[in-house]
Short mmCIF file of C-alpha atoms and ligand atoms in Angstrom, two decimals:
data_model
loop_
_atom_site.label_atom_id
_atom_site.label_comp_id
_atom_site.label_asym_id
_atom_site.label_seq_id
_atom_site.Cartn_x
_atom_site.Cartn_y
_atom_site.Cartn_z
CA UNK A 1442 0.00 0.00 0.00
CA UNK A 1443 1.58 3.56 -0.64
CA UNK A 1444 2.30 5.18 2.04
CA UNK A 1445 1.67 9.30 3.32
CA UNK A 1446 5.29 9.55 3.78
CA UNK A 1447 6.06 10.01 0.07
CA UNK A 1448 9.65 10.69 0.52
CA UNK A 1449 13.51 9.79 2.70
CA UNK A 1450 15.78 12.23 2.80
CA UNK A 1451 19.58 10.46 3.26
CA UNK A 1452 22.22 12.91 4.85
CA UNK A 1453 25.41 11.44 3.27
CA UNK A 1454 27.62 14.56 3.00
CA UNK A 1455 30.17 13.72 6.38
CA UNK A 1456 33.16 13.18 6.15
CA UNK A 1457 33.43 10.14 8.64
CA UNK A 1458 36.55 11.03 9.83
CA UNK A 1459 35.62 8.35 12.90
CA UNK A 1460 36.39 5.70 10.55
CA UNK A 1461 39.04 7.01 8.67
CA UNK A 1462 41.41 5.71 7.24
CA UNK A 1463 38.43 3.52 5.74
CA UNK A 1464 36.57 6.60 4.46
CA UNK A 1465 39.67 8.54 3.43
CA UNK A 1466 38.47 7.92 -0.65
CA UNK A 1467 35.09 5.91 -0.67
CA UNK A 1468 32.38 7.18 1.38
CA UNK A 1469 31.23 6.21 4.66
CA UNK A 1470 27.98 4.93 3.38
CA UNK A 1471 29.93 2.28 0.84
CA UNK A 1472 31.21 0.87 3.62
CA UNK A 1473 29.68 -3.13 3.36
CA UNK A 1474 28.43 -5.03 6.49
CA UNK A 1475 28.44 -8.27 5.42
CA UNK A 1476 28.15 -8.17 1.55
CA UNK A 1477 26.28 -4.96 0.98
CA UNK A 1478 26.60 -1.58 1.63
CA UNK A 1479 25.00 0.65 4.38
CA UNK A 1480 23.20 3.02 1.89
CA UNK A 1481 21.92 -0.10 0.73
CA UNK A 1482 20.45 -1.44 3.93
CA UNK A 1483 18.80 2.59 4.44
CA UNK A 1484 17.41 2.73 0.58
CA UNK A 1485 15.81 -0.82 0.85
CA UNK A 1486 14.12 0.05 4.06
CA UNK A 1487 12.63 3.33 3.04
CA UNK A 1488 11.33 1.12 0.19
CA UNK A 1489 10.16 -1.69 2.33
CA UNK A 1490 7.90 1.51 4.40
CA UNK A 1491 6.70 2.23 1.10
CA UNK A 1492 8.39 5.46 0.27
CA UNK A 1493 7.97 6.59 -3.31
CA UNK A 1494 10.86 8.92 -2.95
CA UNK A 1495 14.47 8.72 -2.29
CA UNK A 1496 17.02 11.71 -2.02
CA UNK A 1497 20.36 11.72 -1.01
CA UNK A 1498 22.35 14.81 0.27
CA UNK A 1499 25.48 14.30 -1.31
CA UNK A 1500 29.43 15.79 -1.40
CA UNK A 1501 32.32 16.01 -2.82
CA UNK A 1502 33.83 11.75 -3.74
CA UNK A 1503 30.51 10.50 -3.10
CA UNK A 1504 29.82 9.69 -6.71
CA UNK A 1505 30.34 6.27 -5.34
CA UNK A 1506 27.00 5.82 -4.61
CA UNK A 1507 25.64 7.35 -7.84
CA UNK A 1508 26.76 4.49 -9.46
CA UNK A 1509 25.63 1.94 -6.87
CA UNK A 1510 22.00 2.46 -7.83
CA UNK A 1511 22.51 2.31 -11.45
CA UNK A 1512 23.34 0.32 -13.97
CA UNK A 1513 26.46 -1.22 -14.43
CA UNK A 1514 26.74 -2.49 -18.38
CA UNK A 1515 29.72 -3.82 -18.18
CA UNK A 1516 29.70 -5.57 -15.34
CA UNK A 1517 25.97 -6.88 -16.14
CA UNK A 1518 27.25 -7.86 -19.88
CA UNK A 1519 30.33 -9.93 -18.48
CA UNK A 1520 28.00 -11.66 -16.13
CA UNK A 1521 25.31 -12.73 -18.81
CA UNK A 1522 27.59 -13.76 -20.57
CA UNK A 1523 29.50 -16.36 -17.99
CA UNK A 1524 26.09 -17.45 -17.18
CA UNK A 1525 26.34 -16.05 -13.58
CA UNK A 1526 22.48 -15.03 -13.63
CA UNK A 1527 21.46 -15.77 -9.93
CA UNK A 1528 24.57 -13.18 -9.06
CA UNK A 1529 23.32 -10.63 -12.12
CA UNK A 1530 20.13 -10.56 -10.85
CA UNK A 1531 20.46 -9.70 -7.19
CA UNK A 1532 22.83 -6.48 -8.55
CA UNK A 1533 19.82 -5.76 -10.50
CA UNK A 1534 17.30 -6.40 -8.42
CA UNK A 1535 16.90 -3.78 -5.51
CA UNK A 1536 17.06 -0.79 -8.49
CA UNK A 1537 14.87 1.92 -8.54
CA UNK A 1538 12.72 3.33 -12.00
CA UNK A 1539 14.75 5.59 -13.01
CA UNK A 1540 13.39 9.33 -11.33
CA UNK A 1541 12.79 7.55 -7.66
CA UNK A 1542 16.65 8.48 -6.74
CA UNK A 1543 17.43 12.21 -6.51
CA UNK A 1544 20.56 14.08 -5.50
CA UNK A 1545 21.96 17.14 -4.19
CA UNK A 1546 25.05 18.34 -2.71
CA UNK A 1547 25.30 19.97 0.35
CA UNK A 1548 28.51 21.63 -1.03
CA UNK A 1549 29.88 22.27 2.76
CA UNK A 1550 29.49 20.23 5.83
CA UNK A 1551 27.50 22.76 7.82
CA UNK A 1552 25.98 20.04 9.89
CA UNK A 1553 23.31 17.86 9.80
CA UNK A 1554 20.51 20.20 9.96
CA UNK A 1555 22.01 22.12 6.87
CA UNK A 1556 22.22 18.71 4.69
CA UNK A 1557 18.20 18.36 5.26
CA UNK A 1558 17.76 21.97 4.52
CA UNK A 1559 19.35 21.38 0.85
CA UNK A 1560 16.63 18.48 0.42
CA UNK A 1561 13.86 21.35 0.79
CA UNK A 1562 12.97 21.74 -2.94
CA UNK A 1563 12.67 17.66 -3.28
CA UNK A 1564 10.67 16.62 -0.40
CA UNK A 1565 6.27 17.77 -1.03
CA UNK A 1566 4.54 19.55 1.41
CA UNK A 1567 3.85 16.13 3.56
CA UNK A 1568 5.93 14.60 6.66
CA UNK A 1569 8.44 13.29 5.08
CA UNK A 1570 11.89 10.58 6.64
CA UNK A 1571 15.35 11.83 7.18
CA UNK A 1572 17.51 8.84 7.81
CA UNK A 1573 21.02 8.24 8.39
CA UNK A 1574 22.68 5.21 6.99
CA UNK A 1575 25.18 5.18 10.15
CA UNK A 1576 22.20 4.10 12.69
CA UNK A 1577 21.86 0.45 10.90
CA UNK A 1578 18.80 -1.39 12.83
CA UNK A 1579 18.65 -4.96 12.75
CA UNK A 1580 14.58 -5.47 13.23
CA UNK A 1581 11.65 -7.65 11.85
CA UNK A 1582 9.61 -4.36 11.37
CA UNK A 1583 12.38 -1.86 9.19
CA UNK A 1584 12.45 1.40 11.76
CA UNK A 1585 10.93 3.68 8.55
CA UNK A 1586 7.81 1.29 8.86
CA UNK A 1587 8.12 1.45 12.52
CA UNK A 1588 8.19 5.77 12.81
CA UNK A 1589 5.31 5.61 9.81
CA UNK A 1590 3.13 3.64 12.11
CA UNK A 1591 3.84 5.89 14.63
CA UNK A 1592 2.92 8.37 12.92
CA UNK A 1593 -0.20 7.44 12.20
CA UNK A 1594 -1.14 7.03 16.07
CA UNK A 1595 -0.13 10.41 17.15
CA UNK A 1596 0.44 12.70 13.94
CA UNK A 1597 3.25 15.38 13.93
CA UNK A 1598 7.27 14.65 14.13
CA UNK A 1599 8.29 11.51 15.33
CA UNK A 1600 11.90 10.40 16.27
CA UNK A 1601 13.57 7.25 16.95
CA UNK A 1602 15.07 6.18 20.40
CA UNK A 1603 16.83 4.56 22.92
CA UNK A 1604 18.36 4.41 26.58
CA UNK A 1605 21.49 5.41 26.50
CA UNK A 1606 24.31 5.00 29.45
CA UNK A 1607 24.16 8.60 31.30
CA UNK A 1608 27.90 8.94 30.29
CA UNK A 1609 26.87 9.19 26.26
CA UNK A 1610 24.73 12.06 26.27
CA UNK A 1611 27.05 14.04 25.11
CA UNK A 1612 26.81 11.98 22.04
CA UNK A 1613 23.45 12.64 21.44
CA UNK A 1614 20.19 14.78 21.04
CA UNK A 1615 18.01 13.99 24.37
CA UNK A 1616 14.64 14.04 25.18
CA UNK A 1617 13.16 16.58 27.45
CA UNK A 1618 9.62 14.14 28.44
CA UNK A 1619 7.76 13.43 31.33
CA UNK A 1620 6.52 10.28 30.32
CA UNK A 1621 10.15 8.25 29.22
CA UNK A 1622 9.60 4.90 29.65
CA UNK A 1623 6.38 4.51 27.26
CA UNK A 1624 6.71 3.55 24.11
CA UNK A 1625 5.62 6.90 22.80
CA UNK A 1626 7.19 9.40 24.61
CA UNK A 1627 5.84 13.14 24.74
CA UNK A 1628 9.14 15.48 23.78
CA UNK A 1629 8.87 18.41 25.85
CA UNK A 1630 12.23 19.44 24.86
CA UNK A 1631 15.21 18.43 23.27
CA UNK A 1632 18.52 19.40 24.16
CA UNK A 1633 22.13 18.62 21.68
CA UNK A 1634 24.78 16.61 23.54
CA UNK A 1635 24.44 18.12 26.76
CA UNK A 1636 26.49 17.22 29.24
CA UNK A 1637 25.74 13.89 31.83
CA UNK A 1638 25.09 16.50 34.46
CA UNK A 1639 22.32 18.62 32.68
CA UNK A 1640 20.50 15.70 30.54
CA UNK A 1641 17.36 15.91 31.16
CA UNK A 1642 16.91 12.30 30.61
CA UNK A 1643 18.53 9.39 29.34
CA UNK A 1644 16.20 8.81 26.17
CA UNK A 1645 18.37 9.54 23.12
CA UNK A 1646 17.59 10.33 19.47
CA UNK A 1647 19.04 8.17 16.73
CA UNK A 1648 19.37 9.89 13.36
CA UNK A 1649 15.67 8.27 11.91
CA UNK A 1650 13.41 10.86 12.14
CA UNK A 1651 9.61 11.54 10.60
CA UNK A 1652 9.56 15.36 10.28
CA UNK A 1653 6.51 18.10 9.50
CA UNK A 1654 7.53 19.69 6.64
CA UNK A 1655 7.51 23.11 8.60
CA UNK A 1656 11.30 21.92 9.81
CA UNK A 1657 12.43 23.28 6.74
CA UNK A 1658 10.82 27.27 7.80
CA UNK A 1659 13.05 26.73 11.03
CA UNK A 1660 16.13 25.35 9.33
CA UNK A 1661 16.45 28.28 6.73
CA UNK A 1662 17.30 30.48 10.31
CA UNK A 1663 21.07 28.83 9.27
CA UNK A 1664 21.48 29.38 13.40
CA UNK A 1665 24.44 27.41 14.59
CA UNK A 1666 24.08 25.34 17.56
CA UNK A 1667 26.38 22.65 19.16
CA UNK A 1668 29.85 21.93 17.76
CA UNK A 1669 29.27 25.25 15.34
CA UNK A 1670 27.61 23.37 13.28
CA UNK A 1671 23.56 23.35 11.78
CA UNK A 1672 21.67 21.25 13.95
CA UNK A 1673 18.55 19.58 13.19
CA UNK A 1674 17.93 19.33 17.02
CA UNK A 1675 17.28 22.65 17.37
CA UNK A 1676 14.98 23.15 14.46
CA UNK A 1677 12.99 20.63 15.62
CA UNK A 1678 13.03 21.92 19.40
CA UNK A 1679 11.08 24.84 17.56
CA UNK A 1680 8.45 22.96 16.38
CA UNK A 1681 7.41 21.53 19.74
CA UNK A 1682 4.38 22.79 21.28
CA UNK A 1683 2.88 24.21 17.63
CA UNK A 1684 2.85 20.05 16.85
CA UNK A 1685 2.47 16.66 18.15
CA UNK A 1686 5.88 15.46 18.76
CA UNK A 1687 7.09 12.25 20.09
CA UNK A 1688 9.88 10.17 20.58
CA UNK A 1689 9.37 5.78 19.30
CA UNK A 1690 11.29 3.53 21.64
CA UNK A 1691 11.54 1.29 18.50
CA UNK A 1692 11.67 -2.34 18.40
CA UNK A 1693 15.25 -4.31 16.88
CA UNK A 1694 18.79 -3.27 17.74
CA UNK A 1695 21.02 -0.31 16.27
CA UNK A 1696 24.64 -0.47 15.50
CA UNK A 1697 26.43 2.68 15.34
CA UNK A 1698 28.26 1.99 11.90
CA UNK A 1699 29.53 5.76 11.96
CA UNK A 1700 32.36 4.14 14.62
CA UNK A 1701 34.73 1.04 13.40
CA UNK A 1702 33.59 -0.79 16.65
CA UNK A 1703 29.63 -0.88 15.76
CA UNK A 1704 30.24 -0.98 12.29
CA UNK A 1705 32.39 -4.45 13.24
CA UNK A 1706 29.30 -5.06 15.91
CA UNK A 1707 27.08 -5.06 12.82
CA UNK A 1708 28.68 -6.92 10.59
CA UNK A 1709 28.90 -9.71 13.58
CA UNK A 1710 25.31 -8.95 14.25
CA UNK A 1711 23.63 -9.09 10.58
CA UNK A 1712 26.13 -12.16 9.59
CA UNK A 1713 24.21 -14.57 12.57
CA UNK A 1714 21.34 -13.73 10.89
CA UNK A 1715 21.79 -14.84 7.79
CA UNK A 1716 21.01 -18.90 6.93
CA UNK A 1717 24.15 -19.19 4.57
CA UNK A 1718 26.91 -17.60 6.54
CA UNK A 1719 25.63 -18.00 10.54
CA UNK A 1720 27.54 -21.21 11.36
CA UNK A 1721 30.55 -20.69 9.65
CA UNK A 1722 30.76 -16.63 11.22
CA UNK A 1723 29.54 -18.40 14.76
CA UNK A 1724 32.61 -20.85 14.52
CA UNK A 1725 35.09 -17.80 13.33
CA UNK A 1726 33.81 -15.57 16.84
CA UNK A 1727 34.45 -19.20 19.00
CA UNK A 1728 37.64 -19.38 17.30
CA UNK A 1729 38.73 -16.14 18.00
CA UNK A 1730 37.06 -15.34 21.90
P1 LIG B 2243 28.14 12.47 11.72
O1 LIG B 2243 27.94 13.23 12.96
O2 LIG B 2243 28.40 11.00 11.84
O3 LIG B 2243 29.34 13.16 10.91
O4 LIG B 2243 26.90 12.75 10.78
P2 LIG B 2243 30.27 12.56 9.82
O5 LIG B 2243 31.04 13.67 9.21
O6 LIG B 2243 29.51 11.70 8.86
O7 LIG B 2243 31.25 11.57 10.62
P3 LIG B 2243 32.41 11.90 11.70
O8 LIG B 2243 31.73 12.45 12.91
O9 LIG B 2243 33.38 12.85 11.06
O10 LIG B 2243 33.04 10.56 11.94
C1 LIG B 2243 25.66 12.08 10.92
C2 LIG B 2243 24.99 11.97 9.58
O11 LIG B 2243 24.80 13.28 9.03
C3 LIG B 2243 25.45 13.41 7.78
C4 LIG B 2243 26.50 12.31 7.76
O12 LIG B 2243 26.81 11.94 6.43
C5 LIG B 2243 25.83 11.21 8.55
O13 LIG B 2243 24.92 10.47 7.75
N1 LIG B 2243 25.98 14.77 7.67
C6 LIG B 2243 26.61 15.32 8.73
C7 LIG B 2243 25.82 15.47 6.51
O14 LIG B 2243 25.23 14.96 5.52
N2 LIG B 2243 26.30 16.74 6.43
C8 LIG B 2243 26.93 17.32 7.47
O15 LIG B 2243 27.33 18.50 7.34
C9 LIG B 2243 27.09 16.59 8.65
#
C-alpha cells in the first residue's frame, strides 16, 4: 500500500573522519556489512515503508553511490555472458525506475541540519523521513515502517530512540519528556549533547526521524548550535508545542556503523542472521574469543 510519507531524505555529505582511514576515498555509506553496503540497507528500508521517494544529500567523492544504484553495463554484460544469472540478478534487483533516486550536494558540511535543509525543494509539502545510513537497525519491522506507524497514532514529528548510558549524552540529542519509559514518549524538549550532568533524561535520538515539513521554515534560520555546526535538534526543538511530537522507543537493535567498533558489531550482528553464513561466522567468533 503507498504510504503518506512520500519521501527519505539520506544525509550522506560527512566526512566520517571516525572511521578514517576507511573513508579517506570511498564514502562512509559504501562501507559493506556483510556483503552490501549501508546506503543499501537505508534505501531498501525506506522502500520496504513504502516510500515513493528517495534523495540523497550528497558531497564532494561520493559519486560512489551514484553508481551503486545504477546500472552497471559492463559488469551486467560480463555476467550474462559467464552465465552467472542468480549473481546478475540480485545487482539488478533492488534498483529503482529511473526518477525515484534524486541528488543534491550539500557543497559544505555545515551540519546535519544544513544537509536536510538542501533536500527542501525535493521533499512535497507532507511529513516526510530523514535517515542516516550510520544508525543500521537490525529489526523484523524496518524502523521507517516502525516511525510511519507511529505516525499514524499520534500525527506530527516523530523520532527514533533509545536508553542510553548517562555517560553518552554528550553523544546525542536527548529528550526533554515526562513520560520516558512509554513507548511513545511526549518530547517536551530536546537538548544537543548536553552534558551527563544537565540531561534531562537518558532517552536519546538516533538519526531516523519523521519530520513536518515546517522543519524546513526553522532550518532556513542557518542558526548554529552545538559543535558550530547546523543542527537539526534545534529546528525541531522549535516545532514543539505548535505540533504533536514524540519520541518511538523502537523495536530491533542499532549499530552505530559511523564508529569502526559498531560498524564491526554489525557486521557480527547481521552475519548470525543470515542462513548461509551464521555457522561458519559463529565458529570464526568461537575461534577467536
Ligand atoms: P556524523 O555526525 O556522523 O558526521 O553525521 P560525519 O562527518 O559523517 O562523521 P564523523 O563524525 O566525522 O566521523 C551524521 C549523519 O549526518 C550526515 C553524515 O553523512 C551522517 O549520515 N551529515 C553530517 C551530513 O550529511 N552533512 C553534514 O554536514 C554533517
Amino acid at each position: 500500500m503507498p504510504s503518506a510519507v512520500k519521501t527519505a531524505v539520506f544525509p550522506v555529505a560527512g566526512f566520517g573522519t571516525r572511521v578514517l582511514p576507511a573513508t579517506k576515498s570511498i564514502p562512509k555509506e559504501m562501507l559493506p556489512v556483510v556483503d552490501k553496503p549501508l546506503i543499501h540497507y537505508a534505501v531498501e528500508q525506506a522502500v520496504e515503508a513504502g516510500v515513493e521517494r528517495i534523495v540523497l544529500v550528497t558531497g564532494r567523492n561520493k559519486q560512489a553511490m551514484e553508481d551503486y544504484f545504477d546500472i552497471a553495463y559492463e559488469l551486467d554484460r560480463s555476467l550474462a555472458e559467464r552465465g552467472k544469472d542468480e549473481i546478475r540478478k540480485s545487482v539488478r534487483d533492488f534498483l529503482l525506475e529511473p526518477g525515484r533516486v534524486s541528488y543534491v550536494r550539500q557543497m559544505e558540511p555545515l551540519g546535519l541540519g544544513h544537509a536536510v535543509w538542501c533536500a527542501r525543494n525535493l521533499v512535497d509539502d507532507g511529513p516526510f523521513l530523514v535517515m542516516s545510513p550510520d544508525d543500521l537497525i537490525l529489526s523484523d519491522t524496518p524502523s521507517a515502517k516502525q516511525l510511519i506507524d507511529a505516525h499514524g497514532e499520534t500525527g506530527g514529528n516523530v523520532v527514533a530512540v533509545m536508553d542510553v548510558p548517562r555517560e553518552h549524552t554528550n553523544r546525542y540529542g536527548v529528550l526533554d519528556t515526562d513520560n520516558a519509559e512509554d513507548r511513545l514518549p511526549v518530547v517536551n524538549g530536546l537538548v544537543e549533547k548536553p552534558d551527563p550532568a544537565d540531561a534531562p533524561s537518558t532517552l536519546s535520538i538516533i538519526a531516523h526521524y519523521l519530520l513536518m515539513p515546517e522543519v524546513f521554515d526553522e532550518l532556513a534560520r542557518h542558526e548554529r548550535g552545538a559543535g558550530n555546526e547546523i543542527q537539526l535538534t534545534d529546528a525541531m526543538a522549535r516545532l514543539i508545542g505548535r505540533q504533536p511530537f514524540h519520541g518511538l522507543r523502537f523495536e530491533g537493535t542499532r549499530f552505530d556503523c559511523g564508529t569502526k567498533e559498531g560498524w564491526l558489531e554489525a557486521n557480527i550482528a547481521f552475519a548470525l542472521q543470515r542462513p548461509d553464513l551464521s555457522d561458519k561466522v559463529a565458529a570464526v567468533v568461537r575461534k577467536y574469543s
